Amino acid sequence: MATPVLDKADAAGSPEPGAADSPYITVTFRIRRFNPEVSAEATWEDFQLEIDPKERVLDGLHKIKWDLDGTLTFRRSCAHGICGSDAMRINGKNRLACKTLIKDINPEKPITIEAIKGLTVLKDLVVDMEPFFQAYRDVMPFLITKDTNEPTRERLQSAEDRERFDDTTKCILCAACTSSCPVFWNDGQYFGPAAIVNAHRFIFDSRDEAGEQRLEILNDKDGVWRCRTTFNCTDACPRGIEVTKAIAEVKRALITRRY
Amino acid sequence: MKIHKYDTVIVGAGGAGMRAAIESTKRSRTAVLTKLYPTRSHTGAAQGGMAAALANVEEDNWEWHTFDTVKGGDYLVDQDAAEILAKEAIDSVLDLEKMGLPFNRTPNGTIDQRRFGGHSRNHGEAPVRRSCYAADRTGHMILQTLYQNCVKEGVEFFNEFYVLDQLITEVDGVKKSAGVVAYELATGEIHVFQAKSVIYASGGTGKFFKVTSNAHTLTGDGQAAVYRRGLPLEDMEFFQFHPTGIWRMGILLTEGARGEGGILRNKDGERFMEKYAPVMKDLASRDVVSRSIYTEIREGRGCGPEGDHVYLDLTHLPPEQLDAKLPDITEFARTYLGIEPYTDPIPIQPTAHYAMGGIPTNVEGEVLADNTTVVPGLYAAGEVACVSVHGANRLGTNSLLDINVFGKRAGIAAAEYAQTADFVELPENPESLVVEQIERLRSSTGSERVSEIRRELQETMDANVMVFRTEQTIKTAVEKIAELRGRYKNVAIQDKGKRFNTDLLEAVELGNLLDLAEVMAVSALARKESRGGHYREDYPNRDDVNFMRHTMAYREVGADGTETVRLDYKPVVQTRYQPMERKY
Ligand SMILES: Cc1cc2nc3c(=O)[nH]c(=O)nc-3n(C[C@H](O)[C@H](O)[C@H](O)COP(=O)(O)OP(=O)(O)OC[C@H]3O[C@@H](n4cnc5c(N)ncnc54)[C@H](O)[C@@H]3O)c2cc1C
Ligand code: SF4
Ligand code: FES
């Protein structure tokens, strides 16, 4: 086998800034700051930093927090798109900061970063997640079965039945979808796409027996019928879940009661 | 300050914490304190699978699994604990399925299983399919399923509460757990939780390394809290370096990739693992594969302009198989490296991955104050604990198993204890240590920065106590850590506020990392042998005569206030397996 020459693999490398053929560029992060301990007003603040464009927006935020301004506040943990901590509005679109590379968002212009919309901002990029998790809990997001004597072994499920709800099992509850939804912005009572995605995950699981109850919950005035199919949620989802399609399938199940 | 009273308090809401909570909430009034929202815990990052000898796809049994675990751990495993792990594996997978976990399925509808490193048929004859999995998102599914069931059971969570101190009261000469002290991120308020039982399930400590698969938040807070209160830490020198982290970033690419047929290659395209492990090849145990990779790199067969990595080659696998079985890790390669794994090999290097050591417990999850005495009311489970089922090297898929088996056991044991025990009186001013620590950091005008000390710590750990160690490198690390601990006293933060002060908490976390790094290095220096994840170039062989024993590290404070690490040792529990040379 030929040894591939890996110039592409330089991606992860981070030589010192200023080194010969340094990959570093100067970018401006324009961040929406808010700290009620200091001021009731939110303001925009610009930070200039040297960064390799193949690095993540999260790396840029860390550079600011660690080297320029320790008061900058955001949530993060895994740094590779699986924990759902760092959904934020980057250049006007909801994304995970740890899954967005600088080079993919036009670093020539200032990069705007602000908290996701529709949830109360508590400090800088941190929002109150409670209403989001409440909507999730409201759809009974757990397997419900009626069997009185549980099988000793696993319940059987065909590979096809397992595949039926695969897409919606991928959700990491990051709220990128819900906080990109204009209906949710205008009315926080709407369950929002993430809760519906998680209801879908159980409604279409062949092992579950409470689909009817969940559909009733979603039939509510704040349920699926509020969705206006703007596709913002699908565009926002960092896990590539077809959120709008899942919502449409729930609507169809409500009409036909077949799932 | 607020005071709360619960029967059982659980510190952490990853897999171990939530598995414990599901049991203890049914039996006792339980609070779960977690610094992250439960679904943000790093269990969600686990990819490959969870081991259990279900024998769904080929012959297998729990005894073979026990043997592999003992051998994989280079005979430092407590064999009674390993037997429990392997036996209870089967029910713990079935429990998760009944809770709703969407495992991948075989054509006849049972849970599918695949190969994983170090798991073998009949004591090492050939690889066996033992790992139960859900694509390469097994940890995600476990975390979600457990959270879903916590919602169902009405588990009470205190989200974004950082536990910073363990309270211990001596009653008639016996050290007992009285509760914990926590810091609320949103408000900066201090909370004292008085509890009959406390379970630590606060995860690992990988962030003292630079190249690591661990989350930013894995800073060993639980280990540090009990260590500071005079309780021992076991086998801290044993840390696992996973062979396949994304080059320079450390993001994990599951061993499942090799389980599906992926191959490691050097710059000549050679499948080098054939040389080092003729039978198991790319699926030899992790310490063996990581050392082989570095041997290739050191001998000049590494890839890239600097020859500092090797390739994980998946290009011979059908794209459909990659899409179905490894969708997430192939996406990581695309997102972070711009590489298409269908056609190009992925540059990888070993990444700091898993703490085999931790808070010593017995098989009921009870924490030990020395080699034999338990601390009444104190429990630990998951990566924070050391039972020890992983010994000197954990087998892949045995940790997701560990958190389920021992999370459940600790949850039941702690709640049952709480049902009959009385509250232990709180020490006077229970919050004082935490208040003092926080006030010192908040008011400090020192010149040292958290980020700089952390960076230097991570660099020295990567350079000196990673895959290869010698007396010289470990001493260098010990000295550097001592210097950094000195400088840490002079650290200052910029955010002086109360609300969501993550600047402050990063400083606290760094203090924990420094304490634990010291314990690791001092323990490693004293272990003059090579075993599992601890490889000493100056002592390349295992030495069962002198070192077939667990390290127990205690914090000692001298009359003048100087802190040192005192080492003691604990025997290994051996039942049916005699130590043999480890070959794969
Ligand atoms: C990338 C990756 C892949 C892996 N893949 C596999 C695999 O395929 N199979 C396998 O068996 N193992 C795997 N492992 C190992 C396994 O996932 C972990 O060891 C295991 O999930 C740890 O679970 P835990 O519950 O102990 O800790 P975690 O899931 O890390 O949870 C820790 C919890 O403690 C809380 N916490 C921490 N500090 C505090 C504090 N001070 N106060 C309050 N709460 C606190 C956190 O909020 C969190 O809820 C993998 C590990 C990684 C990093
Ligand atoms: S559906 Fe996608 S965007 Fe919405 S919460 Fe889940 S992972 Fe996030
Ligand atoms: S930090 Fe975990 S998703 Fe971004």
CSV table of C-alpha atoms in Angstrom, one decimal, chain A residues 38-137:
chain,number,residue,atom,x,y,z
A,38,VAL,CA,-22.3,44.6,36.4
A,39,SER,CA,-24.9,46.1,34.2
A,40,ALA,CA,-28.5,45.5,33.2
A,41,GLU,CA,-27.6,46.2,29.5
A,42,ALA,CA,-26.1,43.7,27.1
A,43,THR,CA,-23.3,45.0,25.0
A,44,TRP,CA,-21.1,43.8,22.1
A,45,GLU,CA,-17.5,43.5,22.8
A,46,ASP,CA,-14.7,42.8,20.2
A,47,PHE,CA,-11.7,40.6,20.9
A,48,GLN,CA,-8.8,40.1,18.4
A,49,LEU,CA,-7.0,36.8,18.5
A,50,GLU,CA,-4.4,34.8,16.7
A,51,ILE,CA,-5.8,31.5,15.7
A,52,ASP,CA,-5.2,28.6,13.3
A,53,PRO,CA,-8.3,28.7,11.1
A,54,LYS,CA,-8.6,24.9,11.4
A,55,GLU,CA,-9.3,25.3,15.1
A,56,ARG,CA,-12.7,25.4,16.6
A,57,VAL,CA,-14.7,28.5,17.7
A,58,LEU,CA,-14.6,26.9,21.2
A,59,ASP,CA,-10.7,27.1,21.0
A,60,GLY,CA,-11.1,30.8,20.2
A,61,LEU,CA,-13.4,31.3,23.2
A,62,HIS,CA,-10.9,29.5,25.4
A,63,LYS,CA,-8.1,31.7,24.2
A,64,ILE,CA,-10.1,34.7,25.2
A,65,LYS,CA,-11.1,33.3,28.5
A,66,TRP,CA,-7.7,31.9,29.4
A,67,ASP,CA,-5.4,34.7,28.1
A,68,LEU,CA,-7.5,37.9,27.7
A,69,ASP,CA,-10.6,38.1,29.8
A,70,GLY,CA,-11.4,35.5,32.4
A,71,THR,CA,-14.9,36.9,33.0
A,72,LEU,CA,-16.1,35.6,29.6
A,73,THR,CA,-18.6,32.9,30.5
A,74,PHE,CA,-19.9,29.9,28.5
A,75,ARG,CA,-20.7,26.3,29.0
A,76,ARG,CA,-18.6,23.5,27.5
A,77,SER,CA,-17.4,20.1,28.4
A,78,CYS,CA,-16.6,17.4,25.8
A,79,ALA,CA,-15.2,19.7,23.0
A,80,HIS,CA,-16.2,17.4,20.2
A,81,GLY,CA,-19.9,17.7,19.7
A,82,ILE,CA,-21.4,15.0,21.9
A,83,CYS,CA,-22.4,16.6,25.2
A,84,GLY,CA,-24.6,19.4,24.0
A,85,SER,CA,-23.2,22.1,26.3
A,86,ASP,CA,-22.2,24.8,23.9
A,87,ALA,CA,-25.0,25.6,21.5
A,88,MET,CA,-24.7,29.3,20.6
A,89,ARG,CA,-25.6,31.7,17.8
A,90,ILE,CA,-22.5,32.1,15.6
A,91,ASN,CA,-22.9,34.6,12.8
A,92,GLY,CA,-26.6,34.4,13.3
A,93,LYS,CA,-26.9,30.7,13.1
A,94,ASN,CA,-27.2,28.2,15.9
A,95,ARG,CA,-24.2,25.9,16.1
A,96,LEU,CA,-22.0,24.1,18.6
A,97,ALA,CA,-18.9,26.1,19.2
A,98,CYS,CA,-16.9,22.9,19.4
A,99,LYS,CA,-18.1,21.6,16.1
A,100,THR,CA,-17.6,24.8,14.1
A,101,LEU,CA,-14.2,25.4,12.6
A,102,ILE,CA,-13.1,29.0,12.2
A,103,LYS,CA,-12.3,28.5,8.5
A,104,ASP,CA,-15.8,27.5,7.8
A,105,ILE,CA,-17.4,30.7,8.9
A,106,ASN,CA,-15.5,33.4,7.0
A,107,PRO,CA,-12.9,34.6,9.4
A,108,GLU,CA,-12.2,37.7,7.2
A,109,LYS,CA,-15.1,39.4,8.9
A,110,PRO,CA,-15.8,39.7,12.6
A,111,ILE,CA,-17.4,36.5,13.9
A,112,THR,CA,-20.5,37.4,15.9
A,113,ILE,CA,-21.3,35.1,18.9
A,114,GLU,CA,-24.3,35.4,21.1
A,115,ALA,CA,-26.5,33.3,23.4
A,116,ILE,CA,-29.2,31.1,21.8
A,117,LYS,CA,-32.6,32.9,21.5
A,118,GLY,CA,-35.8,32.3,23.3
A,119,LEU,CA,-34.3,31.2,26.7
A,120,THR,CA,-33.4,33.8,29.3
A,121,VAL,CA,-29.8,34.9,29.2
A,122,LEU,CA,-28.2,34.6,32.6
A,123,LYS,CA,-24.6,35.6,31.8
A,124,ASP,CA,-22.8,36.1,28.5
A,125,LEU,CA,-23.5,32.9,26.5
A,126,VAL,CA,-25.2,31.0,29.3
A,127,VAL,CA,-29.0,30.7,29.2
A,128,ASP,CA,-31.6,29.2,31.6
A,129,MET,CA,-32.1,25.7,30.3
A,130,GLU,CA,-34.9,24.8,32.7
A,131,PRO,CA,-37.8,25.5,30.4
A,132,PHE,CA,-36.2,23.5,27.7
A,133,PHE,CA,-35.7,20.4,30.0
A,134,GLN,CA,-39.2,20.9,31.3
A,135,ALA,CA,-40.7,20.5,27.8
A,136,TYR,CA,-38.6,17.4,27.4
A,137,ARG,CA,-39.8,15.9,30.6
